[in-house]
Short mmCIF file of C-alpha atoms and ligand atoms in Angstrom, two decimals:
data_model
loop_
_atom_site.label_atom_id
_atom_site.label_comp_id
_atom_site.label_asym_id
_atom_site.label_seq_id
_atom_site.Cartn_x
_atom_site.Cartn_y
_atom_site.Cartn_z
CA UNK A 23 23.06 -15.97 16.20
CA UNK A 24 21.07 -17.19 13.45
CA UNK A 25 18.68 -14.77 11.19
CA UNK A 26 15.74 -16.87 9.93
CA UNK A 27 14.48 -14.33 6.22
CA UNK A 28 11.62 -14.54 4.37
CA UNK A 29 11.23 -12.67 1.31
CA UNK A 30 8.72 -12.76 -0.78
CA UNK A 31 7.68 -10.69 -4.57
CA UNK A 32 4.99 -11.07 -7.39
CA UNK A 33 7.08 -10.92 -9.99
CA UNK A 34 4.34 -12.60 -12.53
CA UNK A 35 1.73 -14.78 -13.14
CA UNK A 36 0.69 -18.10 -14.77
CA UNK A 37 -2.15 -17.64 -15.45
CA UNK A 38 -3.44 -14.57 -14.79
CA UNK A 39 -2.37 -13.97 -10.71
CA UNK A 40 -3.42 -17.57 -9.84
CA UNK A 41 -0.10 -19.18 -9.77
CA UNK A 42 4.10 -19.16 -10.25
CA UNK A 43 5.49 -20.21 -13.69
CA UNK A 44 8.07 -23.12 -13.15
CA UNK A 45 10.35 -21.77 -15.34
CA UNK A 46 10.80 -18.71 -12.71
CA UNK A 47 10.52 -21.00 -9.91
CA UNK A 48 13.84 -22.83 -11.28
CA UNK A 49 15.11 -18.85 -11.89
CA UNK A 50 14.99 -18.64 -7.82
CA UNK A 51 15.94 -21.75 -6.79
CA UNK A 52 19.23 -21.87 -8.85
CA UNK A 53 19.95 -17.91 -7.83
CA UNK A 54 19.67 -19.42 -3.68
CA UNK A 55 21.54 -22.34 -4.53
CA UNK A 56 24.54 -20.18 -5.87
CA UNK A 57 24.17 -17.67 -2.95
CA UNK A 58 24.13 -20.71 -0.45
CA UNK A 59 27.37 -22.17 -2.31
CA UNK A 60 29.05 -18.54 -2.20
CA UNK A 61 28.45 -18.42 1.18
CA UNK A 62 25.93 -15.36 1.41
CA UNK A 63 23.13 -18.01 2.31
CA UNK A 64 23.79 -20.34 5.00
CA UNK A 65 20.23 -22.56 3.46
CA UNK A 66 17.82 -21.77 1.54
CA UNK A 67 14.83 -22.77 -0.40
CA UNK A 68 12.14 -21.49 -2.73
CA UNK A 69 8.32 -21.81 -2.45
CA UNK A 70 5.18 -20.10 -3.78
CA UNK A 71 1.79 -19.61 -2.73
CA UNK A 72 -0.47 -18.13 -5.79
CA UNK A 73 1.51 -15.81 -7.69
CA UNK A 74 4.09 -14.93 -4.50
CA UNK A 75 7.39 -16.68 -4.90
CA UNK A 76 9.33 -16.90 -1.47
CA UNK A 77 12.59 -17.23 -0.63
CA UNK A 78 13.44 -19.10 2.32
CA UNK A 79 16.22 -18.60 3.93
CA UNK A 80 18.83 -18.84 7.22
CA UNK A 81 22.15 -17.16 7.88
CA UNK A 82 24.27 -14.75 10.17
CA UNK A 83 23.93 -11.28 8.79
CA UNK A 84 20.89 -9.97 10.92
CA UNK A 85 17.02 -8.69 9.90
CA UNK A 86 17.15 -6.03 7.47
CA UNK A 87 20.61 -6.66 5.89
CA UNK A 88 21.72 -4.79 2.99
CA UNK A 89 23.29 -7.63 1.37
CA UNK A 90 20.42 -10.28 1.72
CA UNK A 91 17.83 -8.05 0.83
CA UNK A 92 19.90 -7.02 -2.87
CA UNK A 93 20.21 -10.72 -3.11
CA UNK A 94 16.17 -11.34 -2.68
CA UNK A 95 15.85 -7.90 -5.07
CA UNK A 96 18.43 -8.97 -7.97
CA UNK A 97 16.80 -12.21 -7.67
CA UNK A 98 13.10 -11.03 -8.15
CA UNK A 99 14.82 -8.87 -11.36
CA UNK A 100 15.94 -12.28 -12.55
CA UNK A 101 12.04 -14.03 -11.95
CA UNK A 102 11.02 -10.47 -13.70
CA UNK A 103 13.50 -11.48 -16.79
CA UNK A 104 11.90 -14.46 -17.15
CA UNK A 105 8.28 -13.55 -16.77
CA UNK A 106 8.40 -11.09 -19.77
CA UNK A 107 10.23 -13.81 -21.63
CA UNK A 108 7.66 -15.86 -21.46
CA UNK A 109 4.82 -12.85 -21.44
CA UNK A 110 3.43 -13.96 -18.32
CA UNK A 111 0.81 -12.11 -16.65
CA UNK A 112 2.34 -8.94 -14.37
CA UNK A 113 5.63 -9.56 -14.75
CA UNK A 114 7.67 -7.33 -11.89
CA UNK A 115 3.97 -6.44 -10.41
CA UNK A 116 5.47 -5.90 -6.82
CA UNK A 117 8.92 -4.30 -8.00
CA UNK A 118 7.87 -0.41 -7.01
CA UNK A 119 11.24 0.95 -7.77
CA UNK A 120 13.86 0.89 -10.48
CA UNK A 121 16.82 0.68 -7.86
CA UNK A 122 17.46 -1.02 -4.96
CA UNK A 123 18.96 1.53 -2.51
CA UNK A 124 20.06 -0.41 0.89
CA UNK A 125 16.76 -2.00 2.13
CA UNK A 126 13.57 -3.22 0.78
CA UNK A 127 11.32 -1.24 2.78
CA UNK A 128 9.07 0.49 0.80
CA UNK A 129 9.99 -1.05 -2.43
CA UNK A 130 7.47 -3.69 -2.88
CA UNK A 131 8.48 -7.38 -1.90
CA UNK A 132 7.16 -8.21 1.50
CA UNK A 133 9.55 -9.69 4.14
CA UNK A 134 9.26 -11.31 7.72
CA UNK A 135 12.81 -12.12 9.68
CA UNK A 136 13.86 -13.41 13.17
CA UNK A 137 16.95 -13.88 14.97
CA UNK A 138 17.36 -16.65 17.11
CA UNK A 139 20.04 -18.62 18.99
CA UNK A 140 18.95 -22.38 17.57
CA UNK A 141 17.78 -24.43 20.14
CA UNK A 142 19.33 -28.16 20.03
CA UNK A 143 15.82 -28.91 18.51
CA UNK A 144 14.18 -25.73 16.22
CA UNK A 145 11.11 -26.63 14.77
CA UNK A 146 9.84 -23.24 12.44
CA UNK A 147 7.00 -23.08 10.53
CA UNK A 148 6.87 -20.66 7.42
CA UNK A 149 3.19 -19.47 6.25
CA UNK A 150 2.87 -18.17 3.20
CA UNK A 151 -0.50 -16.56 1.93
CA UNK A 152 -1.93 -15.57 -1.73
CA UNK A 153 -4.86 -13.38 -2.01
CA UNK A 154 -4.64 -11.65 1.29
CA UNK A 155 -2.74 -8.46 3.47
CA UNK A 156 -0.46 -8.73 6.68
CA UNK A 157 -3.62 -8.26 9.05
CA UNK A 158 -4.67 -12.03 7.90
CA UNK A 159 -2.49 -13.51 10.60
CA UNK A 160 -3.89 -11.17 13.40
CA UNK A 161 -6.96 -14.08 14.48
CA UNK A 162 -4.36 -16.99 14.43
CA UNK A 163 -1.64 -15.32 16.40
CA UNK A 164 -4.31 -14.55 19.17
CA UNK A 165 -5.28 -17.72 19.20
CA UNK A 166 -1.93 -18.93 19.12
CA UNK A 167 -0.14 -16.93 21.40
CA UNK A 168 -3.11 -16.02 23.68
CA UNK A 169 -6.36 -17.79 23.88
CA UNK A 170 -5.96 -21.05 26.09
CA UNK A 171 -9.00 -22.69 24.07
CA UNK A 172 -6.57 -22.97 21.34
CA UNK A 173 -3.41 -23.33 23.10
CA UNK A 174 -3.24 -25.88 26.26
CA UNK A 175 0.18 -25.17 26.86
CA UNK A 176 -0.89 -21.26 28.08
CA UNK A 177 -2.41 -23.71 31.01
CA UNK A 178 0.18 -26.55 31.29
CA UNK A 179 3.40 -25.49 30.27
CA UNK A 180 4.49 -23.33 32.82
CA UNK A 181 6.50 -21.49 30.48
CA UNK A 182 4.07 -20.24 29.21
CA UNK A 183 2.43 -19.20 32.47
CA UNK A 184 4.19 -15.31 31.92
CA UNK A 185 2.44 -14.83 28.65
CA UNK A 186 3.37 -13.42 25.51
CA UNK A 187 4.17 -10.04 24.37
CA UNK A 188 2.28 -8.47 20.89
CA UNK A 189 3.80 -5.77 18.98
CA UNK A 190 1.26 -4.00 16.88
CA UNK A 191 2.11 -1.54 13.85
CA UNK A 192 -0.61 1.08 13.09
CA UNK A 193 -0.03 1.10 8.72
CA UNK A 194 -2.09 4.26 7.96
CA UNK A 195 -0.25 5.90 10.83
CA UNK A 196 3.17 4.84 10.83
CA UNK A 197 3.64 4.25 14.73
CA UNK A 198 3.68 0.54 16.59
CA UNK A 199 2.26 -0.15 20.49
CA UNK A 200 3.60 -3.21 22.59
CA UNK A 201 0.57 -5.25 24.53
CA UNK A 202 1.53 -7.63 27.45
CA UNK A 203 -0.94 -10.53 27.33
CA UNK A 204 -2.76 -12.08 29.01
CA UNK A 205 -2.88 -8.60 30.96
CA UNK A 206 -3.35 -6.24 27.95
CA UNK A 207 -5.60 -8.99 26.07
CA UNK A 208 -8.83 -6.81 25.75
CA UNK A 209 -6.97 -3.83 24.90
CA UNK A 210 -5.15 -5.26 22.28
CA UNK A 211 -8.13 -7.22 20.72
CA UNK A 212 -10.00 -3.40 20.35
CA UNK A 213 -6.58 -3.07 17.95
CA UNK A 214 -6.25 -6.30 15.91
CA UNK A 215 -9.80 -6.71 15.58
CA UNK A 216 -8.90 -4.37 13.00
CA UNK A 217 -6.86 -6.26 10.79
CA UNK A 218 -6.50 -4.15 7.64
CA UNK A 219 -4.97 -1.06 9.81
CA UNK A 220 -3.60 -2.66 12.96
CA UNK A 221 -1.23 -5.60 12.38
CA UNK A 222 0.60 -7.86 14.84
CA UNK A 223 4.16 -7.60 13.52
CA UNK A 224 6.34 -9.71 16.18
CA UNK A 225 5.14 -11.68 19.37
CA UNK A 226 7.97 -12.41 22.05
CA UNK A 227 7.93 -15.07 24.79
CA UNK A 228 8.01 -13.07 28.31
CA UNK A 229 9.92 -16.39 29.74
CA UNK A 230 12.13 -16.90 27.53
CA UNK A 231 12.60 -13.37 26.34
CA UNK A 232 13.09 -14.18 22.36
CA UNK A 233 11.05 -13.93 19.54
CA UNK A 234 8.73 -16.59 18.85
CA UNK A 235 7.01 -15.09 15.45
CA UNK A 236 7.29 -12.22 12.78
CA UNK A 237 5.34 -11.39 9.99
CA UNK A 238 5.39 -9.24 7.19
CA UNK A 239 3.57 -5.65 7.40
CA UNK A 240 3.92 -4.12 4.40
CA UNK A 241 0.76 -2.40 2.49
CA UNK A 242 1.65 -2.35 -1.13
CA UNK A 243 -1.70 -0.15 -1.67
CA UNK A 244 -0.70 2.13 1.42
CA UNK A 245 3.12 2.09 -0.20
CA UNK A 246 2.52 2.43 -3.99
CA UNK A 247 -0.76 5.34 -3.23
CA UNK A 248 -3.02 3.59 -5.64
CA UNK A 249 -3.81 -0.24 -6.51
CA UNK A 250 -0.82 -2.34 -7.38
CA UNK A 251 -1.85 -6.05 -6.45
CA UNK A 252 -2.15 -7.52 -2.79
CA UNK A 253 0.75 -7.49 -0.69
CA UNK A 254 0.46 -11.13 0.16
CA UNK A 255 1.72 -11.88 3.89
CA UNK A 256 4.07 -14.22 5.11
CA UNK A 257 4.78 -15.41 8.62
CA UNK A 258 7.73 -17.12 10.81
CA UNK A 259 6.47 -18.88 13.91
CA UNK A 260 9.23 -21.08 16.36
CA UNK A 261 7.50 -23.70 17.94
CA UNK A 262 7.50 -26.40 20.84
CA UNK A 263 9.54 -26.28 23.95
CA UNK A 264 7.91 -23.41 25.80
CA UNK A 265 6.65 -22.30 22.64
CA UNK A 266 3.25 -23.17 21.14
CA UNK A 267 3.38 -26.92 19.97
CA UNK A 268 3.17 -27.57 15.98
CA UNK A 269 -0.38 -28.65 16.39
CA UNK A 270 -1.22 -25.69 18.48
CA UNK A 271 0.14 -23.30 15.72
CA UNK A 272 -1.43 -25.11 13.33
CA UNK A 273 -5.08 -25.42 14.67
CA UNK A 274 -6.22 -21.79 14.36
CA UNK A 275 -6.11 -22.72 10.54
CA UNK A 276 -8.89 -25.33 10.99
CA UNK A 277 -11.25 -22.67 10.63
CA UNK A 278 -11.52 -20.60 7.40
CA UNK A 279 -11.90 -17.61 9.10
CA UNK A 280 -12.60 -14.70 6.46
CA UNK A 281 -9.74 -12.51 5.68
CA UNK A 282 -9.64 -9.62 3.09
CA UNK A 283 -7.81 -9.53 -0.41
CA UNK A 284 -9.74 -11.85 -3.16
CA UNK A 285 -10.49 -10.51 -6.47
CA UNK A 286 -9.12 -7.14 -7.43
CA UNK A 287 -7.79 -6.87 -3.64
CA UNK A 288 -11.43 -5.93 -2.82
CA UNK A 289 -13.38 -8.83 -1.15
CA UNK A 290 -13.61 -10.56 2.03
CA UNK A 291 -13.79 -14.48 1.44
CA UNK A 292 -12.62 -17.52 3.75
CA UNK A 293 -8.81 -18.26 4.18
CA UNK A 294 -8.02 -21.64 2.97
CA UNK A 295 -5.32 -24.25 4.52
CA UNK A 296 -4.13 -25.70 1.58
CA UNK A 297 -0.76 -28.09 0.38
CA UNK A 298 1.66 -26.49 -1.75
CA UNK A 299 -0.36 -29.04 -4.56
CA UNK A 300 -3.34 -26.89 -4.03
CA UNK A 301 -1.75 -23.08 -3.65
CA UNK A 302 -3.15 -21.77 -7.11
CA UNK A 303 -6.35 -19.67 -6.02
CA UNK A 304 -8.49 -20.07 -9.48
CA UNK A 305 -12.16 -19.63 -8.53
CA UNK A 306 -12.97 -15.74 -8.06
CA UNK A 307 -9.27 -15.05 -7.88
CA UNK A 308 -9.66 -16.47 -3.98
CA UNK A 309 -10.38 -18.21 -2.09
CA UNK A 310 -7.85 -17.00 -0.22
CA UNK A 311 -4.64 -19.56 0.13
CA UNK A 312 -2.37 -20.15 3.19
CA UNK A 313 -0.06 -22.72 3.49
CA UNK A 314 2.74 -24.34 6.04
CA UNK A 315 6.13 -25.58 5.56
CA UNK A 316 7.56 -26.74 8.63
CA UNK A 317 11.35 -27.18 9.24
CA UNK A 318 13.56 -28.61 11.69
CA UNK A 319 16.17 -25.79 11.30
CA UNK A 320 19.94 -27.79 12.72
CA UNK A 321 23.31 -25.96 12.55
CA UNK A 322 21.43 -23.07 10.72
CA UNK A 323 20.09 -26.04 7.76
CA UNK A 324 16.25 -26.37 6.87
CA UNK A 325 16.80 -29.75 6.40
CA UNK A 326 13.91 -31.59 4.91
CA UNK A 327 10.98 -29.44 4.80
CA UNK A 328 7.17 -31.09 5.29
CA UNK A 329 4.03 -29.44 3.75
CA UNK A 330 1.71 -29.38 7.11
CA UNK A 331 -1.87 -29.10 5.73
CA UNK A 332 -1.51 -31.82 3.40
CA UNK A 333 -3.24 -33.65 6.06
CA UNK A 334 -6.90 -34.55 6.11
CA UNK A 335 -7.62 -32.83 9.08
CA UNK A 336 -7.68 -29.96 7.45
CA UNK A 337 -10.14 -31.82 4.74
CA UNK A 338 -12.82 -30.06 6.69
CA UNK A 339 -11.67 -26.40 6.64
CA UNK A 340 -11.17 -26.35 3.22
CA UNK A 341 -14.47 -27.84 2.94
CA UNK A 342 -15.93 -25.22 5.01
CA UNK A 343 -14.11 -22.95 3.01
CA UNK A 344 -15.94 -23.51 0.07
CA UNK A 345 -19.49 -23.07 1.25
CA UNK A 346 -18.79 -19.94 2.90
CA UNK A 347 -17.29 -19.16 -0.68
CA UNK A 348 -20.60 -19.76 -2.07
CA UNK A 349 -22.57 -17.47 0.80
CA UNK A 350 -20.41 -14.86 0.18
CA UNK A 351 -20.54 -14.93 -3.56
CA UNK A 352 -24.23 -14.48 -3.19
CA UNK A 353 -23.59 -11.04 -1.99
CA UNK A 354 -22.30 -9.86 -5.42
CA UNK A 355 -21.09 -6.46 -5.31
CA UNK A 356 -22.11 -5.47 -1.73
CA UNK A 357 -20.77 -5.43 1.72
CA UNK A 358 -19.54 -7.89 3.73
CA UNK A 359 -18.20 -9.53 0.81
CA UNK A 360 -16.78 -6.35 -0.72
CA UNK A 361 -14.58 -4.20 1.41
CA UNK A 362 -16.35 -1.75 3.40
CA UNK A 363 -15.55 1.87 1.47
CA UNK A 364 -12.64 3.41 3.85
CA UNK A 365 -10.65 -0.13 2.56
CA UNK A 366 -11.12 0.48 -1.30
CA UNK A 367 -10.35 4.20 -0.56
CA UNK A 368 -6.57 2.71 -0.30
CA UNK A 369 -7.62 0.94 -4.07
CA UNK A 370 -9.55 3.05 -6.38
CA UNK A 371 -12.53 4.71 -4.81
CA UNK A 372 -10.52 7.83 -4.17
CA UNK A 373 -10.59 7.84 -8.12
CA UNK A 374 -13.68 7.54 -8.81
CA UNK A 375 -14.80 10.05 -5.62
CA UNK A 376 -12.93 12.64 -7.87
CA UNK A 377 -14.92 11.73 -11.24
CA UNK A 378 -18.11 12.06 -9.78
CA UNK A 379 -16.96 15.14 -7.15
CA UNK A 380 -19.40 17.59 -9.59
CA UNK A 381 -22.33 15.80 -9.41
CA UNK A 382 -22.65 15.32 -5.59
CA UNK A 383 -25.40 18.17 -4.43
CA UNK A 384 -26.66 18.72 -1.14
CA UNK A 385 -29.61 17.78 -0.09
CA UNK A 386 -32.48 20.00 -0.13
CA UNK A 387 -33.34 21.58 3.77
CA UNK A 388 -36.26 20.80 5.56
CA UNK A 389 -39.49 22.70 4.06
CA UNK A 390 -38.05 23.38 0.68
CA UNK A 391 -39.33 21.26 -2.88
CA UNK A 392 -37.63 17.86 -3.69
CA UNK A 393 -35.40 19.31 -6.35
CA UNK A 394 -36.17 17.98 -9.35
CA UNK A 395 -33.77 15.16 -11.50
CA UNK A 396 -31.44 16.44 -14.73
CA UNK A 397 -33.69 16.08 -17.84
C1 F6R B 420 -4.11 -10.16 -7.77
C2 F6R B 420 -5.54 -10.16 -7.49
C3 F6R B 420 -6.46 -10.27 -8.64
C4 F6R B 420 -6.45 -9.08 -9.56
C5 F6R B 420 -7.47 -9.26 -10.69
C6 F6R B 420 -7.44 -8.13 -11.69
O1 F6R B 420 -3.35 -10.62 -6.73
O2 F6R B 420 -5.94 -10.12 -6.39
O3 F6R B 420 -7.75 -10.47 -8.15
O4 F6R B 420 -6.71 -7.91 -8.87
O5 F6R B 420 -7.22 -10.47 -11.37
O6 F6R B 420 -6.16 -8.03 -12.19
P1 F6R B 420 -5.72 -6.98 -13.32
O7 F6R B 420 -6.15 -5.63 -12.83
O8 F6R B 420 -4.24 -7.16 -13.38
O9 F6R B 420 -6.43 -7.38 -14.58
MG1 MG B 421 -0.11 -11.02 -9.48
MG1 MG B 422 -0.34 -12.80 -4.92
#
């Protein structure tokens, strides 16, 4: 058995949010590199999206392991270190606690993990988003995992034929639902429609009864009670061989659909397929970034990883990207670009709701004079 970990922290900017300061990047790296060569780390590797750094990484000690998750905390202390060394910009912004007490849920970093018994060929793909929440990879893993338009292989592959099974966390209340698709495919789109309370956190093939993706589902805002940055999501998907082809995990991405999360958490713009070259969201704190390392993971080694939308295809997308950027700028400070109000209540509109609490006054009834305006 074979645990596949993602964990991921903003442990500081450069500049601003938009981006990872090399200097921590090298902090990481060096910290897996010593874990791999102590033998707590089968592999590993170290990318970022924005100002997320992730840490990629296989080996045999199971999802939600004590001793990998102090490793991903000590080494987000470390990235910390070196962020207030060099003053950049947030430095420890998703470290909620001042002790790491067994597990990281709760305390900030984000984290997807799978186990799986490698395949003789394992091709995974790692997403990694900046300027976003969990509930981003809802749309693709529908499409992915359920909607034949995208997918052939629901129609050809025969093992596919059974479906896949979804299994959905509610965040505000704490409680998680498994749907059966294609049978429970309307019920479960009522859910995930939803994306910033109902989040797909694992999908399972029904043939071959493993897990084919996680993602993380943490809420930073939901965790931390007020406004403490986005909690940038990251995803694991297996692919090929009964499971969704590269391409066909891939496509949903060719169109920028618009997620939730750019500037100040608090606006809906388009999610953008970008190379690890282009990761630093700069204009409006967005758009949105997602990008896609793919591995071929062999005796439990990443190997040689590839950067999947550094491809022209996806020339288009980003393209598209941009002009929907431009619509929804437009808008300014109104809805759909800004969160609709019950979404910023989990930000800083419960704050302000309590400021202005005294000067809210009820309406005058029917028949009575139009009460007159504070001199
Ligand atoms: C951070 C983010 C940014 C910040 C914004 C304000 O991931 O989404 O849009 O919210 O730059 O940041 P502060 O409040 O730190 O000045
Ligand atoms: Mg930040
Ligand atoms: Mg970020």
């Amino acid at each position: 058995m074979l645990t596949f970990s993602i964990i991921k922290a903003d442990t500081g900017g450069h500049v601003g949010h938009s981006a990872v300061h090399p200097a921590m990047l090298a902090t990481a790296s060096s910290r897996v590199h010593d874990a791999i060569d102590a033998g707590l780390l089968i592999d590993g590797t170290v990318a970022a999206c924005g100002d997320d750094i992730s840490l990629i990484m296989t080996h045999q000690r199971g999802t939600d392991a004590a001793d990998i998750h102090g490793f991903a905390w000590d080494v987000f202390q470390s990235t910390t270190r070196v962020a207030r060394q060099y003053g950049l910009y947030g430095a420890g912004q998703d470290l909620l606690s001042d002790a790491f007490s067994g597990n990281l849920r709760g305390m900030g970093p984000g984290y997807a993990e799978l186990d799986l018994i490698e395949r003789p060929s394992e091709p995974v793909i790692c997403f990694l988003a900046d300027k976003t929440e969990p509930g981003a990879w809802n749309l693709p893993l529908y499409k992915i995992f359920a909607d034949p338009f995208n997918t052939p292989g629901l129609v050809i592959d025969t093992k596919m034929h059974a479906g896949f099974r979804f299994e959905v966390y509610d965040l505000h209340e704490h409680k998680r639902i498994w749907f059966d698709c294609p049978a429970d495919l309307y019920e479960m789109l009522m859910y995930i429609g939803a994306p910033s309370r109902y989040v797909i956190h694992q999908v399972r093939s029904r043939t071959l009864d493993e897990v084919a993706a996680a993602t993380s589902t943490q809420r930073l805002s939901l965790i931390a009670g007020k406004y403490v940055g986005k909690d940038d999501p990251v995803m694991i998907i297996r692919a090929q061989s009964g499971l969704p082809a590269v391409g066909e995990v891939l496509e949903p991405f060719a169109f920028p659909y618009s997620v939730a999360g750019a500037m100040r958490g608090s606006h809906h713009a388009p999610f953008m397929p970008v190379s690890l070259g282009q990761a630093h969201p700069s204009r409006f704190d967005g758009p949105p970034r997602v990008v896609a390392l793919g591995f071929q993971v062999h005796d439990g080694l990443l190997g040689r990883q590839r950067d999947l939308f550094d491809d022209p295809s996806f020339d288009e997308a980003r393209h598209q990207a941009n002009v929907v950027m431009d619509y929804l700028r437009r808008h300014g400070p109104f809805e759909p670009h800004r969160l609709p109000l019950e979404d910023l209540e989990y930000t800083t509109m419960a704050q302000l709701e309590a400021r202005l609490a005294d000067r809210w006054e009820p309406l005058p009834s029917p028949g009575r004079q139009p009460a007159t305006s504070p001199a």
